[in-house]
Amino acid sequence: MALIVAIFLPLIAALLCWLKPLRKIAWGATVLCLSASFVLAVVISGKVLVKGRAIGLAGWFEVDGLGALMVLLVSFVCTLAAVFAGGYMRHGNQQAGRLWWFYCNYNLLVFALIVVPALADPNLVWVGVELITLFAILLVGFESTPIALEAAWKYAILTLMGAPISLLGFLVLYWAYRGAGGGTAETWQNLQVMAPAMSPNLLKLSFLLVFVGFGTKTGFAPMHTWLPDAHSQAPTPICAVLSGVKTSVPLYAVLRLLSIILASPEARIGRWMIIIGLFSVGIAAFLLLQVRDYKRMFAYSTVEHMGIILTAAGFATKESASAAVTQMLNHSLTKSLCFYTAGIVLLALGTRQIRDVRGLFRLSPFAGAALLLGALAIAGAPPFPIFLSEFSILSAGIRSGHITAVAILAILIVVAFVAIMLQVNSMLFGKPELDYSTAEAVPLSCRTAVLVAAVPVVVLGLFIPTPIHSLLQLAAQQLGGH
């Protein structure tokens, strides 16, 4: 029951925001409903730790360790983004009459993000991922500026092109399942049980099609070109959701299908995943060296992290699976913090251009401290959690014998680290080109979101609480590996 309520609370919030008498309290209704959904996600995770699975409606809504982890991440990131939006959207001089529309669509997006990892049927997962795309398009172009509308159209065209490709992949998967004698409902769990009897050629074809189709939404290179535009032009709360969890949810579906491939003794695709993952990391690392917009900088970092996770999954060992899901957790928490930080810098100085931001520590100490924390954390500096998960990925790769891939990955991670820190260093220090009086005050809700988001980023780098560690291990088991 808790799972069903957690899924449908964002829909209730969307309805409340749509009702004309309640439009003035759209933000409060959104924060209240999403906070309740997060509390329920914590309860669901506890049930999964005890029983191994939480069932809302058998055959329809079920979560195991990996599903529970994604539901928990989505609800946490989206709740904080809603809190951040309170001050940010009012400060941005948006028309009060349009804000209810923003929150209504935002809640619909959150519903689609939560329902995908909660669905047991992979065909319905395809429907959920496409709903995410549709709702996100409306929010990317919310500000209605020419450049925002262009980014929304680019996002729509490139990601919707992947829809028929991934749909064909799920149809091939259904064909393979029925051909192997699958007589029960086609669920992730049943597919994994039947995988050894399924045609390896059909499995590989299915994975290839789903990987390409969903890869357009995850941001793997060379299918990433929409991502920096959308993530730089959307309102900052939407950027945090897009980069923190929207890219991770389609990746979740890809990793689900990968676990089925790994359960087949003859279907092997790990080498190609490593190649594509390294290519994504490489493209992002060198683009970071020449980026001029700090929101685009964090967007390119998302492409890097998606590639790192894909590379880890391609190593196909139990250790690399554990490191991959840990990297997903750390990416979601850290990247959302980075975009909240970018948002307060934008509010304080009114510019997205890196060259126009100098001496941020003196202009806005809070924004400067937050930017330094976010940059160090997302670049992978110790002792932040991304450093630990990336180190675990490199260690797992060495133990699995992928020495060359590990060497390339390590070099690219260093290049990305140097690029991010060079860009941020120029923003934080030096003589400010703007008068001190030009720095705007940061709204309370934005400060609150930044401070709350920073807590897990700092804590998880020093100590992983036992329940979270157990949930990560349970999630890693769903990915298989040898």
CSV table of C-alpha atoms in Angstrom, one decimal:
chain,number,residue,atom,x,y,z
A,1,MET,CA,0.0,0.0,0.0
A,2,ALA,CA,2.8,2.4,0.9
A,3,LEU,CA,4.3,1.9,-2.6
A,4,ILE,CA,1.1,2.8,-4.4
A,5,VAL,CA,0.5,5.9,-2.2
A,6,ALA,CA,4.1,7.0,-2.8
A,7,ILE,CA,3.6,6.7,-6.6
A,8,PHE,CA,0.3,8.5,-6.8
A,9,LEU,CA,1.0,11.4,-4.3
A,10,PRO,CA,2.6,13.5,-7.1
A,11,LEU,CA,-0.5,13.0,-9.2
A,12,ILE,CA,-2.6,14.2,-6.3
A,13,ALA,CA,-0.3,17.2,-6.0
A,14,ALA,CA,-0.7,17.9,-9.7
A,15,LEU,CA,-4.4,17.9,-9.4
A,16,LEU,CA,-4.3,20.3,-6.4
A,17,CYS,CA,-2.1,22.7,-8.4
A,18,TRP,CA,-4.5,22.5,-11.3
A,19,LEU,CA,-7.6,23.3,-9.3
A,20,LYS,CA,-8.2,27.1,-9.6
A,21,PRO,CA,-9.0,27.8,-5.9
A,22,LEU,CA,-5.7,26.2,-4.8
A,23,ARG,CA,-3.4,27.6,-7.4
A,24,LYS,CA,-2.0,30.2,-5.0
A,25,ILE,CA,-0.7,27.4,-2.7
A,26,ALA,CA,0.7,25.3,-5.5
A,27,TRP,CA,4.2,25.4,-4.1
A,28,GLY,CA,3.1,24.4,-0.6
A,29,ALA,CA,0.9,21.5,-1.9
A,30,THR,CA,3.9,20.3,-4.0
A,31,VAL,CA,6.3,20.3,-1.1
A,32,LEU,CA,3.9,18.7,1.2
A,33,CYS,CA,2.9,15.8,-1.1
A,34,LEU,CA,6.5,15.1,-2.3
A,35,SER,CA,7.8,15.2,1.3
A,36,ALA,CA,5.1,12.6,2.2
A,37,SER,CA,6.2,10.5,-0.8
A,38,PHE,CA,9.8,10.7,0.4
A,39,VAL,CA,8.8,9.5,3.8
A,40,LEU,CA,7.0,6.6,2.2
A,41,ALA,CA,10.0,5.8,0.1
A,42,VAL,CA,12.1,5.4,3.2
A,43,VAL,CA,9.4,3.1,4.6
A,44,ILE,CA,9.4,1.1,1.4
A,45,SER,CA,13.2,0.8,1.5
A,46,GLY,CA,13.0,-0.6,5.0
A,47,LYS,CA,10.5,-3.2,3.9
A,48,VAL,CA,12.8,-4.2,1.1
A,49,LEU,CA,15.8,-4.6,3.5
A,50,VAL,CA,13.7,-6.9,5.7
A,51,LYS,CA,11.8,-8.9,3.1
A,52,GLY,CA,13.9,-8.4,-0.1
A,53,ARG,CA,10.9,-7.0,-2.0
A,54,ALA,CA,8.0,-4.6,-1.5
A,55,ILE,CA,4.7,-5.3,-3.5
A,56,GLY,CA,2.1,-2.7,-4.1
A,57,LEU,CA,0.0,-4.6,-6.6
A,58,ALA,CA,1.4,-8.0,-7.7
A,59,GLY,CA,2.5,-8.0,-11.3
A,60,TRP,CA,2.2,-4.3,-11.6
A,61,PHE,CA,3.9,-2.3,-8.9
A,62,GLU,CA,6.9,-4.1,-7.2
A,63,VAL,CA,10.3,-3.1,-6.1
A,64,ASP,CA,13.4,-5.0,-5.1
A,65,GLY,CA,16.7,-3.5,-3.9
A,66,LEU,CA,17.5,-1.6,-7.2
A,67,GLY,CA,13.9,-0.4,-7.6
A,68,ALA,CA,13.7,0.8,-4.0
A,69,LEU,CA,17.0,2.7,-4.3
A,70,MET,CA,15.8,4.5,-7.4
A,71,VAL,CA,12.4,5.4,-5.8
A,72,LEU,CA,14.3,6.7,-2.8
A,73,LEU,CA,16.7,8.8,-4.9
A,74,VAL,CA,13.9,10.2,-7.1
A,75,SER,CA,11.7,11.2,-4.2
A,76,PHE,CA,14.6,12.9,-2.3
A,77,VAL,CA,16.0,14.8,-5.2
A,78,CYS,CA,12.5,15.9,-6.4
A,79,THR,CA,11.4,17.0,-2.9
A,80,LEU,CA,14.5,19.2,-2.5
A,81,ALA,CA,14.1,20.6,-6.0
A,82,ALA,CA,10.6,21.6,-5.1
A,83,VAL,CA,11.8,23.4,-2.0
A,84,PHE,CA,14.4,25.2,-4.0
A,85,ALA,CA,11.8,26.2,-6.6
A,86,GLY,CA,9.8,28.2,-4.0
A,87,GLY,CA,12.3,31.1,-3.8
A,88,TYR,CA,13.9,30.6,-7.2
A,89,MET,CA,10.8,30.8,-9.3
A,90,ARG,CA,9.4,33.9,-7.4
A,91,HIS,CA,12.8,35.6,-7.6
A,92,GLY,CA,13.0,35.0,-11.3
A,93,ASN,CA,10.1,37.4,-11.9
A,94,GLN,CA,8.0,34.6,-13.4
A,95,GLN,CA,4.3,35.6,-13.8
A,96,ALA,CA,2.4,34.5,-10.8
A,97,GLY,CA,-0.4,33.3,-13.0
A,98,ARG,CA,2.0,30.8,-14.7
A,99,LEU,CA,3.6,29.3,-11.6
A,100,TRP,CA,0.6,26.9,-10.9
A,101,TRP,CA,1.3,25.5,-14.4
A,102,PHE,CA,4.9,25.0,-13.6
A,103,TYR,CA,4.2,23.1,-10.4
A,104,CYS,CA,1.4,21.0,-12.1
A,105,ASN,CA,3.7,19.8,-14.8
A,106,TYR,CA,6.5,19.4,-12.3
A,107,ASN,CA,4.4,17.0,-10.3
A,108,LEU,CA,3.5,15.0,-13.4
A,109,LEU,CA,7.2,14.7,-14.2
A,110,VAL,CA,7.9,13.4,-10.6
A,111,PHE,CA,5.1,10.9,-11.0
A,112,ALA,CA,6.6,9.5,-14.2
A,113,LEU,CA,10.1,9.4,-12.6
A,114,ILE,CA,8.8,7.5,-9.5
A,115,VAL,CA,6.6,5.1,-11.4
A,116,VAL,CA,9.3,3.7,-13.8
A,117,PRO,CA,11.4,1.9,-11.1
A,118,ALA,CA,8.2,0.7,-9.4
A,119,LEU,CA,6.8,-1.0,-12.5
A,120,ALA,CA,7.2,-4.8,-12.8
A,121,ASP,CA,6.4,-5.0,-16.5
A,122,PRO,CA,9.2,-3.8,-18.8
A,123,ASN,CA,6.7,-2.8,-21.5
A,124,LEU,CA,5.1,-0.4,-19.1
A,125,VAL,CA,8.5,0.9,-18.2
A,126,TRP,CA,8.8,2.1,-21.8
A,127,VAL,CA,5.6,4.0,-21.5
A,128,GLY,CA,6.8,5.6,-18.2
A,129,VAL,CA,10.1,6.7,-19.8
A,130,GLU,CA,8.3,8.3,-22.7
A,131,LEU,CA,6.0,10.1,-20.2
A,132,ILE,CA,9.1,11.5,-18.5
A,133,THR,CA,10.3,12.8,-21.8
A,134,LEU,CA,7.0,14.5,-22.6
A,135,PHE,CA,6.6,16.2,-19.2
A,136,ALA,CA,10.3,17.3,-19.2
A,137,ILE,CA,9.9,19.0,-22.7
A,138,LEU,CA,7.3,21.3,-21.3
A,139,LEU,CA,9.5,22.3,-18.3
A,140,VAL,CA,12.7,22.8,-20.3
A,141,GLY,CA,10.9,25.5,-22.4
A,142,PHE,CA,9.0,27.0,-19.5
A,143,GLU,CA,10.7,30.4,-19.5
A,144,SER,CA,9.6,30.8,-23.2
A,145,THR,CA,12.8,32.6,-24.3
A,146,PRO,CA,13.9,31.8,-27.8
A,147,ILE,CA,17.0,29.9,-26.6
A,148,ALA,CA,14.9,27.9,-24.1
A,149,LEU,CA,12.3,27.0,-26.7
A,150,GLU,CA,15.1,26.0,-29.1
A,151,ALA,CA,16.6,23.7,-26.3
A,152,ALA,CA,13.2,22.2,-25.7
A,153,TRP,CA,12.6,21.4,-29.4
A,154,LYS,CA,16.1,20.0,-29.7
A,155,TYR,CA,15.5,17.8,-26.6
A,156,ALA,CA,12.1,16.7,-28.0
A,157,ILE,CA,13.4,15.8,-31.5
A,158,LEU,CA,16.5,13.9,-30.4
A,159,THR,CA,14.9,12.0,-27.4
A,160,LEU,CA,11.7,11.1,-29.2
A,161,MET,CA,13.6,9.6,-32.1
A,162,GLY,CA,14.7,7.0,-29.6
A,163,ALA,CA,11.2,6.0,-28.7
A,164,PRO,CA,10.4,3.7,-31.6
A,165,ILE,CA,13.8,2.1,-31.5
A,166,SER,CA,13.5,1.2,-27.8
A,167,LEU,CA,9.9,0.0,-28.4
A,168,LEU,CA,11.1,-2.4,-31.0
A,169,GLY,CA,13.7,-3.6,-28.5
A,170,PHE,CA,11.0,-4.4,-25.9
A,171,LEU,CA,9.0,-6.2,-28.6
A,172,VAL,CA,12.0,-8.4,-29.5
A,173,LEU,CA,12.5,-9.1,-25.8
A,174,TYR,CA,8.8,-10.2,-25.6
A,175,TRP,CA,9.4,-12.4,-28.6
A,176,ALA,CA,12.5,-14.0,-27.0
A,177,TYR,CA,10.5,-14.6,-23.7
A,178,ARG,CA,7.6,-16.3,-25.4
A,179,GLY,CA,9.9,-18.3,-27.6
A,180,ALA,CA,11.6,-19.7,-24.6
A,181,GLY,CA,8.3,-20.9,-23.2
A,182,GLY,CA,7.5,-18.0,-20.9
A,183,GLY,CA,3.9,-18.6,-20.0
A,184,THR,CA,3.5,-16.2,-17.0
A,185,ALA,CA,3.4,-12.4,-17.0
A,186,GLU,CA,6.5,-10.8,-18.5
A,187,THR,CA,8.1,-9.1,-15.5
A,188,TRP,CA,11.7,-8.2,-14.8
A,189,GLN,CA,11.8,-11.1,-12.3
A,190,ASN,CA,10.4,-13.7,-14.7
A,191,LEU,CA,12.7,-12.5,-17.5
A,192,GLN,CA,15.8,-13.0,-15.4
A,193,VAL,CA,14.6,-16.6,-14.5
A,194,MET,CA,14.0,-17.4,-18.1
A,195,ALA,CA,17.1,-15.7,-19.5
A,196,PRO,CA,19.2,-18.9,-19.8
A,197,ALA,CA,16.6,-20.5,-22.0
A,198,MET,CA,16.1,-17.4,-24.2
A,199,SER,CA,17.7,-16.9,-27.6
A,200,PRO,CA,21.0,-15.1,-27.0
A,201,ASN,CA,20.8,-13.5,-30.5
A,202,LEU,CA,17.4,-12.1,-29.7
A,203,LEU,CA,18.5,-10.9,-26.3
A,204,LYS,CA,21.5,-9.1,-27.8
A,205,LEU,CA,19.3,-7.5,-30.4
A,206,SER,CA,16.8,-6.4,-27.8
A,207,PHE,CA,19.5,-4.9,-25.6
A,208,LEU,CA,21.1,-3.1,-28.6
A,209,LEU,CA,17.8,-1.5,-29.6
A,210,VAL,CA,16.8,-0.5,-26.0
A,211,PHE,CA,20.3,0.8,-25.3
A,212,VAL,CA,20.2,3.1,-28.4
A,213,GLY,CA,16.6,4.2,-27.7
A,214,PHE,CA,17.1,4.9,-24.0
A,215,GLY,CA,20.7,6.1,-24.6
A,216,THR,CA,19.3,9.2,-26.2
A,217,LYS,CA,17.5,10.0,-23.0
A,218,THR,CA,20.4,9.1,-20.7
A,219,GLY,CA,22.9,11.2,-22.6
A,220,PHE,CA,25.5,8.7,-23.8
A,221,ALA,CA,27.8,10.1,-26.4
A,222,PRO,CA,27.3,10.7,-29.3
A,223,MET,CA,23.6,10.9,-28.4
A,224,HIS,CA,24.2,13.6,-25.7
A,225,THR,CA,23.9,16.7,-27.8
A,226,TRP,CA,20.5,17.8,-26.4
A,227,LEU,CA,21.7,17.5,-22.8
A,228,PRO,CA,23.9,20.6,-22.3
A,229,ASP,CA,21.3,22.8,-24.0
A,230,ALA,CA,18.3,21.5,-22.0
A,231,HIS,CA,20.2,21.5,-18.7
A,232,SER,CA,21.5,25.0,-19.2
A,233,GLN,CA,18.2,26.6,-20.3
A,234,ALA,CA,15.7,24.9,-18.1
A,235,PRO,CA,14.8,26.5,-14.7
A,236,THR,CA,17.4,25.5,-12.2
A,237,PRO,CA,15.1,23.2,-10.1
A,238,ILE,CA,14.3,21.3,-13.3
A,239,CYS,CA,18.1,21.1,-14.2
A,240,ALA,CA,18.7,19.5,-10.8
A,241,VAL,CA,16.0,16.8,-11.5
A,242,LEU,CA,17.0,16.3,-15.2
A,243,SER,CA,20.7,15.8,-14.3
A,244,GLY,CA,20.3,14.2,-10.9
A,245,VAL,CA,17.6,11.5,-11.6
A,246,LYS,CA,16.0,12.0,-15.0
A,247,THR,CA,19.1,10.6,-16.8
A,248,SER,CA,19.5,7.9,-14.2
A,249,VAL,CA,16.0,6.5,-14.6
A,250,PRO,CA,16.4,5.4,-18.3
A,251,LEU,CA,19.8,4.1,-17.3
A,252,TYR,CA,18.1,2.0,-14.6
A,253,ALA,CA,16.0,0.3,-17.3
A,254,VAL,CA,19.2,-0.3,-19.4
A,255,LEU,CA,20.9,-1.9,-16.4
A,256,ARG,CA,17.8,-4.0,-15.7
A,257,LEU,CA,18.0,-5.4,-19.2
A,258,LEU,CA,21.8,-5.9,-18.8
A,259,SER,CA,21.2,-8.1,-15.8
A,260,ILE,CA,19.0,-10.3,-18.0
A,261,ILE,CA,21.8,-10.5,-20.6
A,262,LEU,CA,24.3,-11.4,-17.9
A,263,ALA,CA,22.0,-14.3,-16.8
A,264,SER,CA,22.3,-15.8,-20.3
A,265,PRO,CA,25.4,-17.9,-20.6
A,266,GLU,CA,26.0,-17.0,-24.3
A,267,ALA,CA,24.9,-13.4,-24.6
A,268,ARG,CA,28.0,-11.2,-23.9
A,269,ILE,CA,28.1,-7.5,-24.6
A,270,GLY,CA,30.3,-6.1,-21.8
A,271,ARG,CA,33.2,-5.1,-24.2
A,272,TRP,CA,30.9,-2.8,-26.2
A,273,MET,CA,29.5,-1.2,-23.1
A,274,ILE,CA,33.0,-0.4,-21.9
A,275,ILE,CA,33.9,1.2,-25.3
A,276,ILE,CA,30.8,3.3,-25.4
A,277,GLY,CA,31.2,4.3,-21.7
A,278,LEU,CA,34.8,5.4,-22.2
A,279,PHE,CA,33.8,7.3,-25.3
A,280,SER,CA,31.2,9.2,-23.3
A,281,VAL,CA,33.7,10.0,-20.6
A,282,GLY,CA,36.3,11.1,-23.1
A,283,ILE,CA,33.9,13.4,-25.0
A,284,ALA,CA,32.7,15.0,-21.7
A,285,ALA,CA,36.2,15.4,-20.3
A,286,PHE,CA,37.5,17.4,-23.2
A,287,LEU,CA,34.4,19.5,-23.6
A,288,LEU,CA,34.7,20.5,-20.0
A,289,LEU,CA,38.1,22.1,-20.8
A,290,GLN,CA,36.4,24.6,-23.2
A,291,VAL,CA,33.0,25.1,-21.7
A,292,ARG,CA,31.9,28.8,-21.1
A,293,ASP,CA,28.6,28.4,-19.2
A,294,TYR,CA,28.8,26.9,-15.7
A,295,LYS,CA,25.4,25.2,-16.0
A,296,ARG,CA,26.6,23.5,-19.2
A,297,MET,CA,29.8,22.6,-17.3
A,298,PHE,CA,27.7,20.6,-14.8
A,299,ALA,CA,25.7,19.1,-17.7
A,300,TYR,CA,28.8,17.8,-19.4
A,301,SER,CA,29.8,16.3,-16.0
A,302,THR,CA,26.5,14.3,-16.2
A,303,VAL,CA,27.6,12.8,-19.6
A,304,GLU,CA,30.9,11.9,-17.9
A,305,HIS,CA,29.2,10.1,-15.0
A,306,MET,CA,26.8,8.2,-17.2
A,307,GLY,CA,29.8,6.9,-19.1
A,308,ILE,CA,31.6,5.9,-15.9
A,309,ILE,CA,28.5,4.0,-14.7
A,310,LEU,CA,28.2,2.2,-18.1
A,311,THR,CA,31.9,1.3,-18.0
A,312,ALA,CA,31.6,-0.1,-14.5
A,313,ALA,CA,28.5,-2.2,-15.6
A,314,GLY,CA,30.5,-3.4,-18.6
A,315,PHE,CA,33.1,-4.9,-16.3
A,316,ALA,CA,30.3,-7.3,-15.3
A,317,THR,CA,31.6,-8.4,-11.9
A,318,LYS,CA,29.9,-8.3,-8.5
A,319,GLU,CA,32.4,-5.7,-7.3
A,320,SER,CA,31.8,-3.5,-10.4
A,321,ALA,CA,28.0,-3.8,-10.0
A,322,SER,CA,28.3,-2.6,-6.4
A,323,ALA,CA,30.5,0.3,-7.5
A,324,ALA,CA,28.1,1.2,-10.3
A,325,VAL,CA,25.0,1.5,-8.1
A,326,THR,CA,27.0,3.4,-5.6
A,327,GLN,CA,28.1,5.8,-8.3
A,328,MET,CA,24.5,6.2,-9.3
A,329,LEU,CA,23.6,7.2,-5.7
A,330,ASN,CA,26.5,9.6,-5.4
A,331,HIS,CA,25.9,11.1,-8.8
A,332,SER,CA,22.2,11.9,-8.1
A,333,LEU,CA,22.9,13.5,-4.7
A,334,THR,CA,26.0,15.4,-5.8
A,335,LYS,CA,24.7,16.6,-9.2
A,336,SER,CA,21.5,18.0,-7.7
A,337,LEU,CA,23.6,19.9,-5.2
A,338,CYS,CA,25.7,21.3,-8.0
A,339,PHE,CA,22.7,22.6,-9.9
A,340,TYR,CA,21.2,24.2,-6.7
A,341,THR,CA,24.6,25.9,-6.3
A,342,ALA,CA,24.5,27.0,-10.0
A,343,GLY,CA,21.0,28.4,-9.3
A,344,ILE,CA,22.1,30.6,-6.4
A,345,VAL,CA,25.1,31.9,-8.4
A,346,LEU,CA,22.7,32.8,-11.1
A,347,LEU,CA,20.3,34.5,-8.7
A,348,ALA,CA,23.2,36.4,-7.0
A,349,LEU,CA,24.9,37.7,-10.1
A,350,GLY,CA,22.5,37.2,-13.0
A,351,THR,CA,24.9,35.6,-15.4
A,352,ARG,CA,25.6,32.1,-16.6
A,353,GLN,CA,28.9,32.9,-18.2
A,354,ILE,CA,32.0,31.7,-16.4
A,355,ARG,CA,34.1,34.7,-17.7
A,356,ASP,CA,31.7,37.1,-16.0
A,357,VAL,CA,32.0,35.6,-12.6
A,358,ARG,CA,35.1,36.6,-10.6
A,359,GLY,CA,35.8,36.8,-6.9
A,360,LEU,CA,32.5,35.0,-6.0
A,361,PHE,CA,33.7,34.4,-2.5
A,362,ARG,CA,33.8,38.2,-1.9
A,363,LEU,CA,30.6,38.9,-3.8
A,364,SER,CA,28.5,36.2,-2.2
A,365,PRO,CA,30.3,34.1,0.4
A,366,PHE,CA,27.4,31.6,0.7
A,367,ALA,CA,27.3,31.0,-3.1
A,368,GLY,CA,31.1,30.8,-3.3
A,369,ALA,CA,31.3,28.2,-0.5
A,370,ALA,CA,28.5,26.2,-2.0
A,371,LEU,CA,30.1,26.3,-5.5
A,372,LEU,CA,33.5,25.1,-4.1
A,373,LEU,CA,31.8,22.3,-2.2
A,374,GLY,CA,29.8,21.2,-5.2
A,375,ALA,CA,32.7,21.4,-7.6
A,376,LEU,CA,35.1,19.4,-5.4
A,377,ALA,CA,32.4,16.8,-4.8
A,378,ILE,CA,31.3,16.3,-8.4
A,379,ALA,CA,34.9,16.4,-9.7
A,380,GLY,CA,35.7,13.4,-7.4
A,381,ALA,CA,38.0,15.0,-4.8
A,382,PRO,CA,38.6,13.0,-1.6
A,383,PRO,CA,36.9,12.5,0.8
A,384,PHE,CA,33.7,13.1,-1.1
A,385,PRO,CA,31.6,10.0,-2.1
A,386,ILE,CA,32.2,10.2,-5.8
A,387,PHE,CA,35.9,9.8,-5.2
A,388,LEU,CA,35.1,6.6,-3.3
A,389,SER,CA,32.8,5.1,-5.9
A,390,GLU,CA,35.2,6.0,-8.8
A,391,PHE,CA,38.1,4.4,-6.9
A,392,SER,CA,35.9,1.3,-6.4
A,393,ILE,CA,35.1,1.2,-10.1
A,394,LEU,CA,38.8,1.4,-11.0
A,395,SER,CA,39.7,-1.3,-8.5
A,396,ALA,CA,37.0,-3.6,-9.8
A,397,GLY,CA,38.2,-3.1,-13.3
A,398,ILE,CA,41.8,-4.0,-12.4
A,399,ARG,CA,40.6,-7.1,-10.6
A,400,SER,CA,38.5,-8.2,-13.6
A,401,GLY,CA,41.5,-7.8,-15.9
A,402,HIS,CA,40.5,-4.7,-17.8
A,403,ILE,CA,43.8,-3.0,-17.3
A,404,THR,CA,43.7,-0.9,-20.5
A,405,ALA,CA,40.2,0.3,-19.9
A,406,VAL,CA,41.0,1.2,-16.4
A,407,ALA,CA,44.1,3.2,-17.4
A,408,ILE,CA,42.1,5.2,-20.0
A,409,LEU,CA,39.2,5.8,-17.6
A,410,ALA,CA,41.6,7.0,-14.9
A,411,ILE,CA,43.3,9.5,-17.3
A,412,LEU,CA,39.9,10.8,-18.4
A,413,ILE,CA,38.7,11.2,-14.9
A,414,VAL,CA,41.8,13.3,-14.1
A,415,VAL,CA,41.3,15.4,-17.2
A,416,ALA,CA,37.7,16.1,-16.1
A,417,PHE,CA,38.8,16.9,-12.6
A,418,VAL,CA,41.4,19.4,-13.7
A,419,ALA,CA,38.9,21.0,-16.2
A,420,ILE,CA,36.2,21.5,-13.6
A,421,MET,CA,38.6,22.9,-11.0
A,422,LEU,CA,40.2,25.3,-13.4
A,423,GLN,CA,36.8,26.7,-14.4
A,424,VAL,CA,35.6,27.0,-10.8
A,425,ASN,CA,38.9,28.5,-9.6
A,426,SER,CA,38.5,31.4,-12.0
A,427,MET,CA,35.0,32.0,-10.7
A,428,LEU,CA,35.8,31.9,-7.0
A,429,PHE,CA,39.0,33.9,-6.8
A,430,GLY,CA,40.5,37.0,-8.3
A,431,LYS,CA,39.3,40.5,-8.3
A,432,PRO,CA,35.6,40.9,-8.7
A,433,GLU,CA,34.6,42.7,-11.9
A,434,LEU,CA,31.2,43.5,-10.4
A,435,ASP,CA,30.4,45.9,-7.5
A,436,TYR,CA,29.8,44.2,-4.2
A,437,SER,CA,26.3,45.8,-4.1
A,438,THR,CA,25.3,44.0,-7.3
A,439,ALA,CA,25.2,40.6,-5.7
A,440,GLU,CA,21.5,39.7,-4.9
A,441,ALA,CA,20.5,38.0,-1.7
A,442,VAL,CA,19.7,34.3,-1.9
A,443,PRO,CA,16.1,33.3,-1.0
A,444,LEU,CA,15.7,31.3,2.2
A,445,SER,CA,14.2,28.2,0.5
A,446,CYS,CA,17.2,28.1,-1.9
A,447,ARG,CA,19.6,28.3,1.0
A,448,THR,CA,17.7,25.5,2.8
A,449,ALA,CA,17.7,23.2,-0.2
A,450,VAL,CA,21.5,23.7,-0.7
A,451,LEU,CA,22.3,23.0,3.0
A,452,VAL,CA,20.1,19.9,3.2
A,453,ALA,CA,21.5,18.6,-0.1
A,454,ALA,CA,25.0,19.1,1.2
A,455,VAL,CA,24.5,16.9,4.2
A,456,PRO,CA,24.5,13.5,2.4
A,457,VAL,CA,27.2,14.6,0.1
A,458,VAL,CA,29.5,15.3,3.1
A,459,VAL,CA,28.3,12.4,5.3
A,460,LEU,CA,28.5,9.6,2.7
A,461,GLY,CA,32.1,10.5,1.9
A,462,LEU,CA,33.0,9.8,5.6
A,463,PHE,CA,30.6,7.2,6.6
A,464,ILE,CA,27.9,5.0,4.9
A,465,PRO,CA,25.1,4.2,7.3
A,466,THR,CA,24.4,0.5,7.6
A,467,PRO,CA,20.8,0.7,6.0
A,468,ILE,CA,22.1,2.5,3.0
A,469,HIS,CA,25.0,0.1,2.6
A,470,SER,CA,22.7,-2.8,2.8
A,471,LEU,CA,20.3,-1.3,0.2
A,472,LEU,CA,23.3,-0.7,-2.1
A,473,GLN,CA,24.4,-4.3,-1.8
A,474,LEU,CA,20.9,-5.5,-2.4
A,475,ALA,CA,20.6,-3.3,-5.5
A,476,ALA,CA,23.9,-4.5,-6.8
A,477,GLN,CA,22.7,-8.1,-6.6
A,478,GLN,CA,20.0,-7.3,-9.1
A,479,LEU,CA,22.7,-6.4,-11.7
A,480,GLY,CA,24.2,-9.9,-11.6
A,481,GLY,CA,27.9,-10.1,-12.5
A,482,HIS,CA,30.4,-13.0,-11.9
